[in-house]
Structures are given as structure tokens and as C-alpha cells.
XYZ file of C-alpha atoms in Angstrom:
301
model
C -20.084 61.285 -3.674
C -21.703 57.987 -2.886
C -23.418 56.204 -6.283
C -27.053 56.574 -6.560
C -29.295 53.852 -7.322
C -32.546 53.523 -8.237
C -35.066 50.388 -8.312
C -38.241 49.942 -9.906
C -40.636 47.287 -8.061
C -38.431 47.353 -5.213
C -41.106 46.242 -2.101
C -41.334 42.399 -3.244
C -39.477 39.524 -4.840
C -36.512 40.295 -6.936
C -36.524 44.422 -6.235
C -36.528 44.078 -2.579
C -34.066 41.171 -2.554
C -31.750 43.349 -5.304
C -31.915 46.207 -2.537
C -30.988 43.889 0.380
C -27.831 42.845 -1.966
C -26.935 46.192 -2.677
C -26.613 47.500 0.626
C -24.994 43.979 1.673
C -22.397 45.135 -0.671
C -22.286 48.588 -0.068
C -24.219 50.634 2.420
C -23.209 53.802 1.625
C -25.104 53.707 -1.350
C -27.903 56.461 -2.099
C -30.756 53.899 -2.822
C -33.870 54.934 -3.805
C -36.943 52.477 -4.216
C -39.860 53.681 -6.731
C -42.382 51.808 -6.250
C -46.219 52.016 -7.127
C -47.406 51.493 -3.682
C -45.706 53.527 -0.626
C -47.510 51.688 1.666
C -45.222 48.374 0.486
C -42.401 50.224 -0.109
C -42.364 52.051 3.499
C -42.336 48.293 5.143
C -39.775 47.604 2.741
C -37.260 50.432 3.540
C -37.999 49.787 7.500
C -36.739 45.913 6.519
C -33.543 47.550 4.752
C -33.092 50.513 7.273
C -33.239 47.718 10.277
C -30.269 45.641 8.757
C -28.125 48.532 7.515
C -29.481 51.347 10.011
C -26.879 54.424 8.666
C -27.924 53.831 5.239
C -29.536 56.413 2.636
C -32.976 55.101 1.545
C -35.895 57.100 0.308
C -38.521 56.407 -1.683
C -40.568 57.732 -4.695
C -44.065 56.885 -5.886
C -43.985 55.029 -9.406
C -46.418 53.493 -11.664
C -45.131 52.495 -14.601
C -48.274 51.505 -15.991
C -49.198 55.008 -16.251
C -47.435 57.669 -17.966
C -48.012 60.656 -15.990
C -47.071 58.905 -13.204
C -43.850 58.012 -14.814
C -43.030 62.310 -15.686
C -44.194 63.236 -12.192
C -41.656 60.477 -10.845
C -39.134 62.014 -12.888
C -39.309 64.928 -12.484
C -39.280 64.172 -8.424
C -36.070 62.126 -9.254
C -34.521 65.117 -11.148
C -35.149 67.697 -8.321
C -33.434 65.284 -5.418
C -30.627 64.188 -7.550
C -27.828 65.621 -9.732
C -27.200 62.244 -11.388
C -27.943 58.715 -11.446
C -25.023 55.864 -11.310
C -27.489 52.417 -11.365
C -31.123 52.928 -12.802
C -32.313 48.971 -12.093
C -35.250 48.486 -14.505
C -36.910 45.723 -12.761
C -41.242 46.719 -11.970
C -43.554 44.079 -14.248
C -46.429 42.030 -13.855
C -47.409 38.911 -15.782
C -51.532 38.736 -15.053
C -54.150 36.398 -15.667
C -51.309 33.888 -16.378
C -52.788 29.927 -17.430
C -50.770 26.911 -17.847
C -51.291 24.692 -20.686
C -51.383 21.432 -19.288
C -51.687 19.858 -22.516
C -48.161 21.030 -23.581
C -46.754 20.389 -20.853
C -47.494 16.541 -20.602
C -46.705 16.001 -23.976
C -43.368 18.467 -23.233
C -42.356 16.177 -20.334
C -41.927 12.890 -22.518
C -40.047 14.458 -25.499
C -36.590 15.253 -25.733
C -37.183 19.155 -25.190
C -38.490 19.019 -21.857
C -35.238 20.543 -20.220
C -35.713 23.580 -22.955
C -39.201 23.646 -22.318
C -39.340 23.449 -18.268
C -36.409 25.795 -17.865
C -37.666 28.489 -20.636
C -41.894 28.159 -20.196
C -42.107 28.304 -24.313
C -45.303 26.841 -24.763
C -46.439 26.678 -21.213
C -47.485 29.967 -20.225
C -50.047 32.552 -21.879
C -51.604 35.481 -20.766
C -54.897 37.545 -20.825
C -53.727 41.136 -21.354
C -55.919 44.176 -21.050
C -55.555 48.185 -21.703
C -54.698 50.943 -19.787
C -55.856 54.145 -18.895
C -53.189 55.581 -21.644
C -54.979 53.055 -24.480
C -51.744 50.350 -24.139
C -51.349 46.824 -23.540
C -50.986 46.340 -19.666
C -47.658 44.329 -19.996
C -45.965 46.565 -22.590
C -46.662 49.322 -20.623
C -45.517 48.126 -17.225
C -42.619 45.956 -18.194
C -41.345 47.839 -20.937
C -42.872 51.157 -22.468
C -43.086 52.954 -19.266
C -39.180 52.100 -18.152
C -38.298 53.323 -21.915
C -40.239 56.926 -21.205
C -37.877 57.122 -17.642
C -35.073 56.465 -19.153
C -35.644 59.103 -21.388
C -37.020 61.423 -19.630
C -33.683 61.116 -16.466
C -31.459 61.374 -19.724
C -29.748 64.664 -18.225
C -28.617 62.390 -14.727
C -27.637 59.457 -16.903
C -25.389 60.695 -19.903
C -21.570 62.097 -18.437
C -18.849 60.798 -20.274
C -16.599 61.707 -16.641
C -18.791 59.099 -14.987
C -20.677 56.725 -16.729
C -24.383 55.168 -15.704
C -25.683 51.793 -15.964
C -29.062 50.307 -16.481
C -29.849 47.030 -15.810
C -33.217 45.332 -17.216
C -34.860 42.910 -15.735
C -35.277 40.161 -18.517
C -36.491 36.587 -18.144
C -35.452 33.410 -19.519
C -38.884 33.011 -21.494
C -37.930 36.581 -23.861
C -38.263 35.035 -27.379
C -37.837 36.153 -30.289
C -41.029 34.089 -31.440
C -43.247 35.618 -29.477
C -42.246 39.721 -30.624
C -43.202 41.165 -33.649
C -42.294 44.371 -34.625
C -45.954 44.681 -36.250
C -47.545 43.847 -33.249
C -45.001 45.377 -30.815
C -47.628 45.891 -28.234
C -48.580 41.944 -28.164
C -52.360 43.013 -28.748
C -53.485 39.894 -30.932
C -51.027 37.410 -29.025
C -51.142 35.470 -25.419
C -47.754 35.677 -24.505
C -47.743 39.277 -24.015
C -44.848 38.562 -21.091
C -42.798 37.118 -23.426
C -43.172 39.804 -25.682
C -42.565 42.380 -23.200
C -39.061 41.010 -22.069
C -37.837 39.974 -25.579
C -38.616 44.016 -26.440
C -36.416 44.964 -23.522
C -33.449 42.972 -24.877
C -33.760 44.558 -28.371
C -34.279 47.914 -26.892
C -30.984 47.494 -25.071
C -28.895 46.830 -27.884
C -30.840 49.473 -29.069
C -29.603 52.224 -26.394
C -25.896 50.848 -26.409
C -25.828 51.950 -29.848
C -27.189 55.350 -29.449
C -25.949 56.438 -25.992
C -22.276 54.479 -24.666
C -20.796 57.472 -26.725
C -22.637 59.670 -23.766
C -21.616 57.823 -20.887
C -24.608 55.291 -20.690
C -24.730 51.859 -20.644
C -27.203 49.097 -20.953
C -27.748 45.829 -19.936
C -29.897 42.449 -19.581
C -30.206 39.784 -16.548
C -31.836 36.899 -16.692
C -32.890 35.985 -12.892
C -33.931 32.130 -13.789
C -36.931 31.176 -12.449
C -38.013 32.776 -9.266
C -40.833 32.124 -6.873
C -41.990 35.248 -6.474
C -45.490 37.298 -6.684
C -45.358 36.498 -10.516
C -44.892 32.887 -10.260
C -47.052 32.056 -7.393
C -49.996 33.624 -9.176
C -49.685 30.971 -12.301
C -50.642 28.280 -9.716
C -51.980 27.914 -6.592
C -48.301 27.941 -3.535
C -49.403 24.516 -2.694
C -48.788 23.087 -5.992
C -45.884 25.040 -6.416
C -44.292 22.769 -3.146
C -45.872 19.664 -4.137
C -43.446 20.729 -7.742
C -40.285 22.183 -5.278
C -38.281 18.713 -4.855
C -38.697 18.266 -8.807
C -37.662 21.433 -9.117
C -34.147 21.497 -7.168
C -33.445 18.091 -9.645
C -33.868 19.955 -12.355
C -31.489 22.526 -11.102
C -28.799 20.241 -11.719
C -29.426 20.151 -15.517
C -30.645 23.935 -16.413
C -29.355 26.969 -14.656
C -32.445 28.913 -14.883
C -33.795 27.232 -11.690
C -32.283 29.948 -9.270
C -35.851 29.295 -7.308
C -35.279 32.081 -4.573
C -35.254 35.948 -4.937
C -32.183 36.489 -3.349
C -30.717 34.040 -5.588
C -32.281 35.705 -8.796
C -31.281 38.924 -7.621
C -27.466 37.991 -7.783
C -28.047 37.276 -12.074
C -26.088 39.920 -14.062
C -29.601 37.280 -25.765
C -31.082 35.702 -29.529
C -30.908 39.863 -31.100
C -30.213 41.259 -33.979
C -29.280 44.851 -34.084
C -31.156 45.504 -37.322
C -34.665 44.953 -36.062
C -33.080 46.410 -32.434
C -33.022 49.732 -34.342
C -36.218 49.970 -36.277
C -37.986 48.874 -32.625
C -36.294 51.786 -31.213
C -37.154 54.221 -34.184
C -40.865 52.795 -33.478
C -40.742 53.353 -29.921
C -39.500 57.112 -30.439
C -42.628 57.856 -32.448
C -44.918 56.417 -29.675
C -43.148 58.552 -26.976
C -43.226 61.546 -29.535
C -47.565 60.745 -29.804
C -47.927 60.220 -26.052
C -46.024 62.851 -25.157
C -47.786 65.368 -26.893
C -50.796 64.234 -25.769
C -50.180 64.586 -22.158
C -48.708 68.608 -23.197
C -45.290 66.814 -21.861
C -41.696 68.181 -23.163
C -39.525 66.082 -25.283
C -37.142 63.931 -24.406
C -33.750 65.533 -24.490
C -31.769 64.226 -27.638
């Protein structure tokens, strides 16, 4: 049987270019985008179908900002496939994003402006909000709501005869700093991104430890810094060209700068497994809560 893949956020930036790669490399792949608009993800498949016209794309609608959306997906997932081989964890946003221009002049003229410039620490907050299910916006999307699929496509992931992969999405500005596993959620900070993609390393270590014994396996990729959606929204894409020629200089001194999606798509961590395991024990008392509120079945153990 051909491997199965799945993407979240597959119809832009480093989803869509992550698909393109795939089916560059394979096309007999079973590839299947989920994706929170169908309208994107329908031009999207055309684009893939049009390069690689024999190959097996279909789509399913996700949200991962919203839990039910994430059970109905799965439970679509579950009924058109008996397993999954590649489970790409990719969907996030980073909103309301603002640059502090203040750090970064001062930044430039010290000796951590490499660090600073390749990593954002210091650069970059964010004004989170709640959703509908009463969580932070960028917990949910980047990281709660890929936590709740995984568990919920357990039965298609775990066979020690053939063992499944996931692959986060991380970023090069996940720090430890900015997570606390007090304030998991980010709710009284403003680098909520930060937050969310230094949780998704912990909860990775996290699911190595309780699931490579079942066939699953988990890892992290750091795509550098990509101009994408995400990035283009921190500042208007004029500045971002007036900053591109600085940019490729700085290329030669950090490799973060990968600049292009197709280029971050090719990418594939400051942990400790101690507080990896008490986020995880945390996280499997928020899906136990949620859960029950929506009248949802468990997880399978």
C-alpha cells in the first residue's frame, strides 16, 4: 500500500510547499490536505494535481482552532483510512503580531544581534484573544488542537509492524523563556507564538516517551525564517524587500534565514524531559475537561 500523509495548513506557505515536495519525491503517495478553508485548499490540490496529474489528493475540512471541528475531522480521517504513515503537524497563526523597534535598534549594535535577528527573542509580541472553546487563540491553533488529533487518530498511528511519524512544525523563536507550565496557555504573556512552539517541542519528547513502544514517533523542524502569510503580516511586503538584500547577508552567518517556503519546507531543542512530562500530564487533564464537555469519547490509551 502506498504511505498516507496528512498535512495541516496545507493551501499556503510552508503546507503547500511541504505537499509540492512530497509528491516531488514520491507521487504515489496518498496525500491528504486538512485545511480550514476548502475553498484554498481546492486551488491548492488543482496546483498539485496539475504537476503530478496521477496522484492521490483529497482533502478534509480542519480547524484546529475549534475542537469539534478537530473530532468531526477525525473521525472523517478514520472512516477513509485504515492507517496513517506521516501526520505533518504544521496549521498556526501568529496574529496581531508588533515589532519592537526599540529592541531591535539597540539589538543591532550589540554583540547579540546575530542571536537576536535569526531567533526574534525580544522582537516580536503578540495580542492573543479566546476562542469559541474559552482558549488562547495560539495555543489552540498551533498546539492544543494538533495534540486532541493526534489523540484522537491514535488507532491509525500506533502498529509496531509499521511505524508512523509526526512531524511538528516548530520555529526557531520556541523558548523556553517564554513557556511556563503555570501559564501553559500564554494568557498573561505577549509572546503567545513563542509559547505555542516551545509547548510543541516539550510535548514531543513528551509522546516519544509514551508511544515509540507502539509504533509512533515524534518529531520537531525548525523551517528558519520564512516569508510566508505569518511573516508578511508583522510588516507591511514592501518593507519586508526594502529588508531582503540584508537579509540574504545574514544568511551567510545564521542558518535560520531559509527565506522561501520551499526552502523551509525541506527543514527536518533547549528540553528537559521532566517538565516534558508534567506538560503532558497537564495537557491530558484539559483533553479529559474538554472532552467531556463536548459528550466526546476518550482518547484511546
Amino acid at each position: 500500500m502506498p504511505p498516507v500523509v496528512l498535512v495541516t495548513g496545507a493551501s499556503s506557505g510552508i503546507g503547500s510547499a511541504l505537499c509540492k515536495r512530497l509528491l516531488r519525491e514520491d507521487a504515489g503517495v496518498r496525500l491528504c490536505l486538512a485545511c480550514r478553508s476548502m475553498q484554498k485548499a481546492s486551488a491548492t490540490k488543482a496546483v498539485l494535481l496539475a504537476a503530478h496529474p496521477t496522484a492521490q489528493v483529497t482533502l478534509v475540512r480542519l480547524d484546529v482552532s475549534s475542537l469539534e471541528s478537530v473530532l468531526r475531522a477525525a473521525s472523517e480521517i478514520q472512516r477513509r483510512f485504515q492507517r496513517l504513515d506521516y501526520l505533518f503537524l504544521n496549521a498556526g497563526i501568529m496574529p496581531n503580531t508588533h515589532v519592537n523597534f526599540k529592541a531591535l535598534i539597540s539589538g543591532l549594535f550589540s554583540g547579540k544581534a546575530v542571536h537576536m535577528l535569526s531567533t526574534a527573542e525580544g522582537l516580536i509580541t503578540q495580542e492573543d484573544c479566546i476562542t469559541a472553546d474559552g482558549l488562547q487563540a495560539v495555543f489552540e491553533t498551533n498546539f492544543f488542537g494538533h495534540f486532541i488529533l493526534i489523540r484522537q487518530l491514535e488507532p491509525l498511528l500506533c502498529c509496531l509492524e509499521k511505524p508512523s511519524l509526526l512531524i511538528w512544525t516548530s520555529s526557531s523563536n520556541a523558548r523556553k523563556s517564554a513557556f511556563s507550565l503555570t501559564d501553559y496557555q500564554h494568557s498573561k504573556g505577549k509572546e503567545s507564538y513563542s509559547s505555542s512552539k516551545y509547548a510543541t517541542d516539550l510535548a514531543s519528547v513528551a509522546l516519544n516517551k509514551h508511544f515509540n513502544k507502539q509504533g509512533l514517533y515524534s518529531s520537531v523542524v525548525c523551517p528558519g525564517l520564512v516569508m510566508t502569510n505569518l511573516t508578511y503580516g508583522i510588516l507591511p511586503s514592501f518593507f519586508w524587500k526594502l529588508l531582503m538584500p540584508i537579509m540574504w547577508i545574514i544568511r551567510f552567518f545564521t542558518k535560520t534565514y531559509t527565506l522561501t517556503p520551499y526552502n523551509g519546507a525541506e527543514a527536518q531543542m533547549d528540553v528537559e524531559e521532566e517538565t516534558a512530562e508534567i506538560f503532558y500530564q497537564k495537557l491530558l487533564e484539559l483533553e479529559k475537561h474538554f472532552l467531556a464537555r463536548l459528550n466526546a469519547p476518550l482518547s484511546p490509551k
